mmCIF file of C-alpha atoms and ligand atoms in Angstrom:
data_model
loop_
_atom_site.group_PDB
_atom_site.id
_atom_site.type_symbol
_atom_site.label_atom_id
_atom_site.label_comp_id
_atom_site.label_asym_id
_atom_site.label_seq_id
_atom_site.Cartn_x
_atom_site.Cartn_y
_atom_site.Cartn_z
ATOM 1 C CA MET A 1 -15.234 14.126 -61.600
ATOM 2 C CA THR A 2 -14.587 11.832 -58.617
ATOM 3 C CA ASP A 3 -13.189 8.394 -59.522
ATOM 4 C CA GLN A 4 -14.737 5.301 -58.019
ATOM 5 C CA PRO A 5 -12.971 4.519 -54.722
ATOM 6 C CA ASP A 6 -10.655 1.515 -54.562
ATOM 7 C CA ILE A 7 -11.802 -1.348 -52.369
ATOM 8 C CA VAL A 8 -8.958 -3.377 -50.857
ATOM 9 C CA PRO A 9 -10.026 -6.532 -48.999
ATOM 10 C CA VAL A 10 -8.107 -7.680 -45.925
ATOM 11 C CA THR A 11 -8.668 -11.425 -46.033
ATOM 12 C CA LEU A 12 -8.705 -12.931 -42.561
ATOM 13 C CA GLY A 13 -11.511 -15.494 -42.568
ATOM 14 C CA ALA A 14 -14.283 -14.445 -40.205
ATOM 15 C CA ARG A 15 -12.364 -11.247 -39.416
ATOM 16 C CA SER A 16 -12.095 -10.103 -43.061
ATOM 17 C CA TYR A 17 -12.953 -6.518 -43.939
ATOM 18 C CA ASP A 18 -12.692 -3.950 -46.708
ATOM 19 C CA VAL A 19 -10.623 -0.783 -46.885
ATOM 20 C CA VAL A 20 -12.465 1.753 -49.066
ATOM 21 C CA ILE A 21 -10.015 4.343 -50.409
ATOM 22 C CA GLY A 22 -10.352 7.528 -52.434
ATOM 23 C CA GLU A 23 -12.091 10.848 -52.834
ATOM 24 C CA GLY A 24 -15.689 10.262 -51.787
ATOM 25 C CA ALA A 25 -14.953 6.906 -50.117
ATOM 26 C CA LEU A 26 -17.240 7.901 -47.235
ATOM 27 C CA ASP A 27 -20.278 8.255 -49.506
ATOM 28 C CA SER A 28 -19.563 4.904 -51.159
ATOM 29 C CA ALA A 29 -19.219 3.199 -47.793
ATOM 30 C CA LEU A 30 -22.465 4.526 -46.288
ATOM 31 C CA PRO A 31 -24.509 1.351 -46.970
ATOM 32 C CA ALA A 32 -21.818 -0.767 -45.268
ATOM 33 C CA ILE A 33 -21.649 1.646 -42.309
ATOM 34 C CA ARG A 34 -25.454 1.549 -42.008
ATOM 35 C CA GLU A 35 -25.399 -2.233 -42.011
ATOM 36 C CA LEU A 36 -22.797 -2.337 -39.237
ATOM 37 C CA CYS A 37 -24.108 0.498 -37.061
ATOM 38 C CA GLY A 38 -27.852 0.536 -37.629
ATOM 39 C CA ALA A 39 -29.616 3.847 -37.024
ATOM 40 C CA ARG A 40 -27.223 5.193 -34.373
ATOM 41 C CA ALA A 41 -23.450 5.315 -34.115
ATOM 42 C CA VAL A 42 -21.168 6.427 -31.308
ATOM 43 C CA VAL A 43 -18.299 8.305 -32.985
ATOM 44 C CA ILE A 44 -15.019 8.758 -31.112
ATOM 45 C CA THR A 45 -12.950 11.711 -32.243
ATOM 46 C CA ASP A 46 -10.841 14.546 -30.842
ATOM 47 C CA SER A 47 -11.658 18.220 -30.567
ATOM 48 C CA THR A 48 -9.376 19.191 -33.480
ATOM 49 C CA ILE A 49 -10.955 16.746 -35.922
ATOM 50 C CA ALA A 50 -14.410 17.519 -34.564
ATOM 51 C CA GLY A 51 -13.874 21.208 -35.380
ATOM 52 C CA LEU A 52 -12.670 20.438 -38.893
ATOM 53 C CA HIS A 53 -14.731 17.480 -40.057
ATOM 54 C CA LEU A 54 -17.485 16.347 -37.680
ATOM 55 C CA ASP A 55 -20.157 18.300 -39.588
ATOM 56 C CA THR A 56 -19.174 16.541 -42.822
ATOM 57 C CA LEU A 57 -19.389 13.143 -41.143
ATOM 58 C CA THR A 58 -22.667 13.988 -39.410
ATOM 59 C CA LEU A 59 -24.288 15.100 -42.680
ATOM 60 C CA ALA A 60 -23.060 12.060 -44.569
ATOM 61 C CA LEU A 61 -24.226 9.569 -41.937
ATOM 62 C CA ASP A 62 -27.501 11.439 -41.548
ATOM 63 C CA SER A 63 -28.155 11.010 -45.284
ATOM 64 C CA ALA A 64 -27.876 7.248 -44.694
ATOM 65 C CA GLY A 65 -30.268 7.340 -41.734
ATOM 66 C CA ILE A 66 -27.548 7.122 -39.073
ATOM 67 C CA ALA A 67 -27.698 9.545 -36.142
ATOM 68 C CA ILE A 68 -24.371 10.120 -34.450
ATOM 69 C CA ASP A 69 -23.544 10.343 -30.781
ATOM 70 C CA PRO A 70 -20.089 11.978 -30.573
ATOM 71 C CA VAL A 71 -17.501 11.309 -27.870
ATOM 72 C CA ILE A 72 -14.911 14.076 -28.169
ATOM 73 C CA ALA A 73 -11.519 13.520 -26.518
ATOM 74 C CA PRO A 74 -8.808 16.152 -26.114
ATOM 75 C CA PRO A 75 -6.238 15.995 -28.930
ATOM 76 C CA GLY A 76 -2.781 14.498 -28.496
ATOM 77 C CA GLU A 77 -0.751 11.388 -27.727
ATOM 78 C CA ASP A 78 -1.572 11.702 -23.976
ATOM 79 C CA GLN A 79 -4.951 10.150 -24.737
ATOM 80 C CA LYS A 80 -3.247 6.861 -25.638
ATOM 81 C CA SER A 81 -2.943 6.058 -21.948
ATOM 82 C CA PHE A 82 -4.697 4.108 -19.206
ATOM 83 C CA SER A 83 -6.491 7.295 -18.153
ATOM 84 C CA GLY A 84 -7.575 7.999 -21.753
ATOM 85 C CA LEU A 85 -8.811 4.412 -22.033
ATOM 86 C CA GLU A 86 -10.725 4.671 -18.771
ATOM 87 C CA ALA A 87 -12.374 7.910 -19.872
ATOM 88 C CA LEU A 88 -13.382 6.353 -23.187
ATOM 89 C CA VAL A 89 -14.761 3.164 -21.646
ATOM 90 C CA ASP A 90 -16.769 5.307 -19.215
ATOM 91 C CA ALA A 91 -18.080 7.388 -22.132
ATOM 92 C CA LEU A 92 -19.137 4.242 -24.015
ATOM 93 C CA THR A 93 -20.971 3.015 -20.926
ATOM 94 C CA HIS A 94 -22.604 6.399 -20.506
ATOM 95 C CA ALA A 95 -23.675 6.357 -24.164
ATOM 96 C CA GLY A 96 -25.310 2.965 -23.602
ATOM 97 C CA VAL A 97 -23.105 1.093 -26.079
ATOM 98 C CA GLU A 98 -24.012 -2.591 -26.012
ATOM 99 C CA ARG A 99 -22.231 -5.778 -26.992
ATOM 100 C CA GLY A 100 -23.741 -5.966 -30.476
ATOM 101 C CA ASP A 101 -22.972 -2.316 -31.327
ATOM 102 C CA THR A 102 -20.320 -0.943 -33.667
ATOM 103 C CA ILE A 103 -18.447 2.227 -32.732
ATOM 104 C CA ILE A 104 -16.567 4.520 -35.117
ATOM 105 C CA ALA A 105 -13.015 5.879 -34.708
ATOM 106 C CA PHE A 106 -12.824 9.200 -36.569
ATOM 107 C CA GLY A 107 -9.393 10.848 -36.574
ATOM 108 C CA GLY A 108 -5.680 10.103 -36.750
ATOM 109 C CA GLY A 109 -3.583 7.310 -35.311
ATOM 110 C CA VAL A 110 -4.116 8.242 -31.659
ATOM 111 C CA ILE A 111 -7.910 8.062 -31.954
ATOM 112 C CA GLY A 112 -7.714 4.883 -34.054
ATOM 113 C CA ASP A 113 -5.357 3.066 -31.680
ATOM 114 C CA LEU A 114 -7.226 4.161 -28.551
ATOM 115 C CA THR A 115 -10.674 3.378 -29.951
ATOM 116 C CA GLY A 116 -9.509 0.038 -31.325
ATOM 117 C CA PHE A 117 -8.076 -0.963 -27.954
ATOM 118 C CA ALA A 118 -11.206 0.219 -26.119
ATOM 119 C CA ALA A 119 -13.353 -1.752 -28.595
ATOM 120 C CA SER A 120 -11.271 -4.860 -27.924
ATOM 121 C CA VAL A 121 -11.862 -4.736 -24.159
ATOM 122 C CA TYR A 122 -15.274 -3.038 -23.797
ATOM 123 C CA MET A 123 -17.737 -5.787 -22.846
ATOM 124 C CA ARG A 124 -14.982 -8.250 -23.904
ATOM 125 C CA GLY A 125 -14.985 -6.927 -27.423
ATOM 126 C CA ILE A 126 -17.244 -4.976 -29.747
ATOM 127 C CA ARG A 127 -16.905 -4.074 -33.440
ATOM 128 C CA PHE A 128 -15.406 -0.823 -34.649
ATOM 129 C CA ILE A 129 -15.021 1.071 -37.908
ATOM 130 C CA GLN A 130 -11.963 3.166 -38.729
ATOM 131 C CA ILE A 131 -12.519 6.447 -40.581
ATOM 132 C CA PRO A 132 -8.942 7.797 -40.593
ATOM 133 C CA THR A 133 -8.392 11.469 -41.394
ATOM 134 C CA THR A 134 -4.577 11.729 -41.654
ATOM 135 C CA LEU A 135 -2.371 10.246 -44.353
ATOM 136 C CA LEU A 136 -0.398 8.268 -41.779
ATOM 137 C CA SER A 137 -3.534 6.679 -40.376
ATOM 138 C CA GLN A 138 -5.123 6.096 -43.813
ATOM 139 C CA VAL A 139 -2.112 4.271 -45.122
ATOM 140 C CA ASP A 140 -0.924 2.466 -42.029
ATOM 141 C CA SER A 141 -2.383 2.614 -38.537
ATOM 142 C CA SER A 142 -6.055 2.055 -39.459
ATOM 143 C CA VAL A 143 -5.287 -1.248 -41.211
ATOM 144 C CA GLY A 144 -3.931 -4.409 -39.625
ATOM 145 C CA GLY A 145 -5.643 -4.746 -36.274
ATOM 146 C CA LYS A 146 -2.846 -3.767 -33.899
ATOM 147 C CA THR A 147 -4.352 -1.520 -31.230
ATOM 148 C CA ALA A 148 -2.531 -0.083 -28.247
ATOM 149 C CA ILE A 149 -2.018 2.536 -25.609
ATOM 150 C CA ASN A 150 1.306 3.745 -24.201
ATOM 151 C CA THR A 151 2.522 2.990 -20.680
ATOM 152 C CA LYS A 152 5.053 4.869 -18.551
ATOM 153 C CA ALA A 153 7.712 2.452 -19.820
ATOM 154 C CA GLY A 154 7.101 3.031 -23.521
ATOM 155 C CA LYS A 155 4.894 3.396 -26.563
ATOM 156 C CA ASN A 156 2.264 0.800 -27.457
ATOM 157 C CA LEU A 157 3.199 -1.471 -24.547
ATOM 158 C CA ALA A 158 -0.404 -2.405 -23.680
ATOM 159 C CA GLY A 159 -2.470 -3.504 -26.635
ATOM 160 C CA SER A 160 -4.317 -6.188 -28.532
ATOM 161 C CA PHE A 161 -4.970 -7.533 -31.987
ATOM 162 C CA HIS A 162 -8.499 -6.453 -32.839
ATOM 163 C CA GLN A 163 -9.352 -5.989 -36.499
ATOM 164 C CA PRO A 164 -11.760 -3.238 -37.548
ATOM 165 C CA SER A 165 -14.919 -4.289 -39.395
ATOM 166 C CA LEU A 166 -14.435 -1.635 -42.097
ATOM 167 C CA VAL A 167 -11.905 1.091 -42.922
ATOM 168 C CA VAL A 168 -12.973 4.183 -44.862
ATOM 169 C CA ALA A 169 -10.035 6.299 -46.086
ATOM 170 C CA ASP A 170 -11.631 9.323 -47.738
ATOM 171 C CA THR A 171 -8.880 11.499 -49.215
ATOM 172 C CA ARG A 172 -11.096 14.604 -48.939
ATOM 173 C CA PHE A 173 -10.156 14.706 -45.250
ATOM 174 C CA LEU A 174 -6.498 15.176 -46.195
ATOM 175 C CA ALA A 175 -7.216 18.655 -47.599
ATOM 176 C CA THR A 176 -6.818 20.286 -44.168
ATOM 177 C CA LEU A 177 -3.487 18.588 -43.364
ATOM 178 C CA ALA A 178 -0.291 20.645 -43.183
ATOM 179 C CA VAL A 179 2.216 19.652 -45.845
ATOM 180 C CA GLY A 180 4.571 18.355 -43.134
ATOM 181 C CA GLU A 181 1.867 15.904 -42.009
ATOM 182 C CA LEU A 182 1.284 14.760 -45.587
ATOM 183 C CA ARG A 183 4.989 14.181 -46.137
ATOM 184 C CA ALA A 184 5.301 12.304 -42.856
ATOM 185 C CA GLY A 185 2.413 9.996 -43.798
ATOM 186 C CA TYR A 186 3.987 9.424 -47.171
ATOM 187 C CA ALA A 187 6.985 7.736 -45.515
ATOM 188 C CA GLU A 188 4.750 4.723 -44.777
ATOM 189 C CA ILE A 189 3.692 4.555 -48.440
ATOM 190 C CA VAL A 190 7.227 4.509 -49.747
ATOM 191 C CA LYS A 191 8.114 1.987 -47.020
ATOM 192 C CA ALA A 192 5.657 -0.505 -48.521
ATOM 193 C CA ALA A 193 7.283 -0.176 -51.938
ATOM 194 C CA LEU A 194 10.781 -0.526 -50.498
ATOM 195 C CA ILE A 195 9.849 -3.710 -48.633
ATOM 196 C CA GLY A 196 8.292 -5.610 -51.471
ATOM 197 C CA ASP A 197 7.337 -3.777 -54.649
ATOM 198 C CA ALA A 198 10.106 -2.352 -56.830
ATOM 199 C CA VAL A 199 7.621 -1.516 -59.600
ATOM 200 C CA MET A 200 5.577 0.582 -57.175
ATOM 201 C CA PHE A 201 8.767 2.365 -56.095
ATOM 202 C CA GLY A 202 9.466 3.150 -59.758
ATOM 203 C CA ARG A 203 6.019 4.750 -60.082
ATOM 204 C CA LEU A 204 6.518 6.837 -56.928
ATOM 205 C CA GLU A 205 10.013 7.833 -57.996
ATOM 206 C CA ALA A 206 8.750 8.980 -61.406
ATOM 207 C CA LEU A 207 6.142 11.212 -59.738
ATOM 208 C CA GLY A 208 8.610 12.732 -57.242
ATOM 209 C CA ALA A 209 7.008 15.441 -55.096
ATOM 210 C CA ARG A 210 3.841 15.330 -57.267
ATOM 211 C CA VAL A 211 2.921 12.053 -55.566
ATOM 212 C CA LEU A 212 1.361 14.127 -52.763
ATOM 213 C CA ASP A 213 -1.019 15.902 -55.169
ATOM 214 C CA PRO A 214 -4.698 15.023 -54.759
ATOM 215 C CA ASP A 215 -4.637 13.465 -58.261
ATOM 216 C CA HIS A 216 -2.039 10.885 -57.275
ATOM 217 C CA ILE A 217 -2.287 10.291 -53.557
ATOM 218 C CA ALA A 218 -5.340 7.987 -53.564
ATOM 219 C CA SER A 219 -3.746 5.406 -55.855
ATOM 220 C CA ALA A 220 -0.499 5.556 -53.843
ATOM 221 C CA ILE A 221 -2.499 4.907 -50.640
ATOM 222 C CA ALA A 222 -4.352 2.029 -52.308
ATOM 223 C CA ASP A 223 -1.085 0.451 -53.500
ATOM 224 C CA ALA A 224 0.429 0.655 -50.021
ATOM 225 C CA VAL A 225 -2.722 -0.663 -48.313
ATOM 226 C CA ARG A 226 -2.939 -3.520 -50.840
ATOM 227 C CA PHE A 227 0.635 -4.441 -49.959
ATOM 228 C CA LYS A 228 0.013 -4.240 -46.210
ATOM 229 C CA ALA A 229 -3.254 -6.191 -46.485
ATOM 230 C CA ALA A 230 -1.446 -9.066 -48.191
ATOM 231 C CA VAL A 231 1.251 -9.150 -45.500
ATOM 232 C CA VAL A 232 -1.312 -9.010 -42.670
ATOM 233 C CA ALA A 233 -3.437 -11.729 -44.301
ATOM 234 C CA GLU A 234 -0.381 -13.973 -44.378
ATOM 235 C CA ASP A 235 0.871 -13.245 -40.843
ATOM 236 C CA GLU A 236 -1.758 -11.477 -38.747
ATOM 237 C CA ARG A 237 0.046 -11.919 -35.402
ATOM 238 C CA GLU A 238 3.550 -11.049 -36.615
ATOM 239 C CA ALA A 239 5.051 -14.501 -36.217
ATOM 240 C CA GLY A 240 7.291 -13.894 -39.234
ATOM 241 C CA ARG A 241 6.875 -11.894 -42.446
ATOM 242 C CA ARG A 242 4.778 -9.126 -40.897
ATOM 243 C CA ALA A 243 7.916 -7.919 -39.095
ATOM 244 C CA LEU A 244 9.077 -6.599 -42.493
ATOM 245 C CA LEU A 245 6.582 -3.758 -42.004
ATOM 246 C CA ASN A 246 9.034 -2.450 -39.394
ATOM 247 C CA LEU A 247 11.538 -1.420 -42.100
ATOM 248 C CA GLY A 248 13.110 1.836 -40.888
ATOM 249 C CA HIS A 249 11.160 1.697 -37.619
ATOM 250 C CA THR A 250 13.821 0.501 -35.159
ATOM 251 C CA PHE A 251 15.971 3.478 -36.147
ATOM 252 C CA ALA A 252 12.877 5.713 -36.126
ATOM 253 C CA HIS A 253 11.735 4.692 -32.641
ATOM 254 C CA ALA A 254 15.205 5.443 -31.235
ATOM 255 C CA PHE A 255 15.253 8.933 -32.785
ATOM 256 C CA GLU A 256 11.679 9.595 -31.625
ATOM 257 C CA ALA A 257 12.495 8.527 -28.067
ATOM 258 C CA GLU A 258 15.606 10.740 -27.998
ATOM 259 C CA ALA A 259 13.711 13.690 -29.505
ATOM 260 C CA CYS A 260 11.048 13.450 -26.730
ATOM 261 C CA GLY A 261 8.162 14.288 -29.039
ATOM 262 C CA GLY A 262 10.089 16.862 -31.087
ATOM 263 C CA VAL A 263 9.834 14.918 -34.328
ATOM 264 C CA ARG A 264 6.999 13.474 -36.420
ATOM 265 C CA HIS A 265 6.875 9.657 -36.591
ATOM 266 C CA GLY A 266 6.899 9.676 -40.406
ATOM 267 C CA GLU A 267 9.934 11.963 -40.566
ATOM 268 C CA ALA A 268 11.833 9.610 -38.260
ATOM 269 C CA VAL A 269 10.682 6.674 -40.418
ATOM 270 C CA ALA A 270 11.981 8.413 -43.560
ATOM 271 C CA LEU A 271 15.411 8.826 -41.973
ATOM 272 C CA GLY A 272 15.170 5.224 -40.725
ATOM 273 C CA LEU A 273 14.504 3.992 -44.275
ATOM 274 C CA ALA A 274 17.533 5.867 -45.600
ATOM 275 C CA LEU A 275 19.692 4.486 -42.770
ATOM 276 C CA ALA A 276 18.446 0.900 -43.230
ATOM 277 C CA PHE A 277 19.419 1.082 -46.912
ATOM 278 C CA ASP A 278 22.780 2.701 -46.093
ATOM 279 C CA TRP A 279 23.584 0.009 -43.546
ATOM 280 C CA SER A 280 22.485 -2.701 -46.015
ATOM 281 C CA ALA A 281 24.741 -1.210 -48.704
ATOM 282 C CA GLN A 282 27.650 -0.845 -46.288
ATOM 283 C CA GLU A 283 27.285 -4.505 -45.307
ATOM 284 C CA GLY A 284 27.405 -5.488 -48.971
ATOM 285 C CA ARG A 285 23.818 -6.755 -48.923
ATOM 286 C CA CYS A 286 22.291 -4.096 -51.164
ATOM 287 C CA PRO A 287 23.598 -2.323 -54.294
ATOM 288 C CA GLY A 288 24.862 1.170 -53.413
ATOM 289 C CA PRO A 289 22.859 2.784 -56.254
ATOM 290 C CA ASP A 290 19.625 1.449 -54.686
ATOM 291 C CA ALA A 291 20.461 3.196 -51.409
ATOM 292 C CA ASP A 292 21.183 6.384 -53.401
ATOM 293 C CA ARG A 293 17.801 6.153 -55.188
ATOM 294 C CA VAL A 294 15.979 5.746 -51.855
ATOM 295 C CA ARG A 295 17.680 8.814 -50.380
ATOM 296 C CA ALA A 296 17.123 10.877 -53.550
ATOM 297 C CA HIS A 297 13.404 10.070 -53.676
ATOM 298 C CA LEU A 298 12.782 10.769 -49.993
ATOM 299 C CA ALA A 299 14.633 14.084 -50.344
ATOM 300 C CA ALA A 300 12.635 14.967 -53.498
ATOM 301 C CA VAL A 301 9.436 14.629 -51.452
ATOM 302 C CA GLY A 302 10.910 16.863 -48.742
ATOM 303 C CA LEU A 303 11.602 14.176 -46.122
ATOM 304 C CA PRO A 304 14.739 14.068 -43.940
ATOM 305 C CA THR A 305 17.378 11.565 -45.057
ATOM 306 C CA ARG A 306 20.358 12.740 -42.968
ATOM 307 C CA VAL A 307 20.526 12.875 -39.178
ATOM 308 C CA ARG A 308 21.297 16.604 -39.351
ATOM 309 C CA ASP A 309 17.984 17.168 -41.242
ATOM 310 C CA LEU A 310 15.845 15.602 -38.517
ATOM 311 C CA ALA A 311 14.224 17.876 -35.926
ATOM 312 C CA GLY A 312 14.770 17.131 -32.244
ATOM 313 C CA GLY A 313 18.588 16.842 -32.307
ATOM 314 C CA PRO A 314 21.447 16.903 -31.532
ATOM 315 C CA TYR A 315 21.553 13.110 -31.309
ATOM 316 C CA ASP A 316 24.115 10.908 -29.577
ATOM 317 C CA ALA A 317 25.088 7.657 -31.351
ATOM 318 C CA ALA A 318 25.623 5.623 -28.174
ATOM 319 C CA LEU A 319 22.257 6.658 -26.727
ATOM 320 C CA LEU A 320 20.502 5.853 -30.018
ATOM 321 C CA ALA A 321 22.187 2.427 -30.188
ATOM 322 C CA GLU A 322 21.168 1.775 -26.575
ATOM 323 C CA ARG A 323 17.560 2.618 -27.431
ATOM 324 C CA MET A 324 17.733 0.236 -30.373
ATOM 325 C CA ARG A 325 19.123 -2.507 -28.140
ATOM 326 C CA HIS A 326 16.019 -2.232 -25.982
ATOM 327 C CA ASP A 327 13.548 -2.294 -28.868
ATOM 328 C CA LYS A 328 10.739 -4.691 -27.972
ATOM 329 C CA LYS A 329 11.186 -6.595 -31.258
ATOM 330 C CA ASN A 330 14.640 -7.856 -30.235
ATOM 331 C CA ALA A 331 15.251 -11.344 -28.861
ATOM 332 C CA GLY A 332 18.271 -13.071 -27.343
ATOM 333 C CA GLY A 333 20.374 -9.972 -26.625
ATOM 334 C CA SER A 334 21.199 -8.850 -30.180
ATOM 335 C CA ILE A 335 19.441 -6.278 -32.304
ATOM 336 C CA THR A 336 16.988 -7.296 -35.007
ATOM 337 C CA LEU A 337 16.798 -4.951 -37.970
ATOM 338 C CA ILE A 338 14.852 -5.075 -41.198
ATOM 339 C CA LEU A 339 17.405 -4.671 -43.985
ATOM 340 C CA ALA A 340 17.198 -4.841 -47.765
ATOM 341 C CA LYS A 341 18.862 -6.790 -50.538
ATOM 342 C CA GLY A 342 17.651 -4.069 -52.862
ATOM 343 C CA ILE A 343 14.614 -1.890 -53.528
ATOM 344 C CA GLY A 344 11.524 -4.071 -53.012
ATOM 345 C CA ASN A 345 13.437 -6.884 -51.326
ATOM 346 C CA ALA A 346 13.524 -6.449 -47.537
ATOM 347 C CA TYR A 347 14.530 -9.184 -45.123
ATOM 348 C CA ILE A 348 14.851 -9.749 -41.369
ATOM 349 C CA GLU A 349 18.397 -9.611 -39.929
ATOM 350 C CA PRO A 350 18.233 -10.906 -36.363
ATOM 351 C CA SER A 351 21.791 -10.597 -35.066
ATOM 352 C CA ILE A 352 23.323 -7.144 -35.223
ATOM 353 C CA GLU A 353 25.860 -6.073 -32.615
ATOM 354 C CA ALA A 354 24.981 -2.862 -30.775
ATOM 355 C CA SER A 355 28.605 -1.624 -30.863
ATOM 356 C CA ARG A 356 28.761 -1.839 -34.692
ATOM 357 C CA LEU A 357 25.468 -0.018 -34.903
ATOM 358 C CA ALA A 358 26.792 2.713 -32.605
ATOM 359 C CA ASP A 359 29.832 3.145 -34.911
ATOM 360 C CA PHE A 360 27.561 3.366 -37.951
ATOM 361 C CA LEU A 361 25.377 5.988 -36.254
ATOM 362 C CA GLU A 362 28.476 7.921 -35.181
ATOM 363 C CA ASP A 363 29.518 8.150 -38.842
ATOM 364 C CA GLN A 364 26.017 9.198 -39.861
ATOM 365 C CA ILE A 365 25.943 11.943 -37.234
ATOM 366 C CA ALA A 366 29.455 13.247 -38.047
HETATM 367 N N1 LIG B 1 -3.104 -0.913 -36.594
HETATM 368 C C1 LIG B 1 -1.868 -0.916 -37.269
HETATM 369 C C2 LIG B 1 -1.376 -2.264 -37.602
HETATM 370 O O1 LIG B 1 -2.003 -3.243 -37.301
HETATM 371 O O2 LIG B 1 -0.320 -2.390 -38.204
#
């Protein structure tokens, strides 16, 4: 029997919305989708997701009296670009989307980020719904309102804050994901626990690799989304506490940039989490046994926790440190990292010297 989906509110005044999570979340959310879209919805997806899941979405929306008008982009990160944005805006115009309409992003993080950014600029802003189909997008990129495309100079360098009007994370769509994709998405779940919820980490740790089973994944997603929703509600524009959500990410972005696409974001985040805890322990900020527990749990789920385990190598410590020095979150010449005083107790450390970081990475690579 299917459990009732969880409904997690993101409380942002006039921009508040619900995240509906679980097996069958799409069916539960149909009345809300109908209210937002009316009898017709333009659905933006890619050809991979269209092949796998567009029939399911079409049937579900049809049962609620919503006809869909699909816009199908090619798959891949290349779509998160000015040319991908232009093509999408043209398609929305061609489909006759008007100012009062609500469009639907149906796919992973690329489709969600691109559609969200297009929705924020099309006719100076229209509403959009996120129906994420990957674990990474269900747990992280569909919630929070950051939208972006990449530029030649780097990832997510042109973007906006534009909150969705509804997020529907139906775990049935995860059934077609490769296990590597599931594991990679899971890194963002465990990240939430490591930042601010030691009890949640204990639950995940007790489940070990079983956390990815269909019986357990929906409640893990809901816990992580609940955590993120609270952080976003407190600091929507990342003036302070929201930066904690970058735990593991400054390391991860450096490895991803050096690997030139040869590594999954979530795998790099997993290694980044292990390294952030190692560095914290080495600096005497975090108990060593906490760093050991983090590494042991990530490894139990099958995620990389050592540089040698990460695809896309070999890596060079000086080049990685240089990448981290240029991270867009830094200010005033030194490196800002999210570190931890223990499991569930992350904090912002704004003044790390690049040379010390290079030495640390050298040791990690050796
Ligand atoms: N869209 C992802 C975020 O706002 O964090």
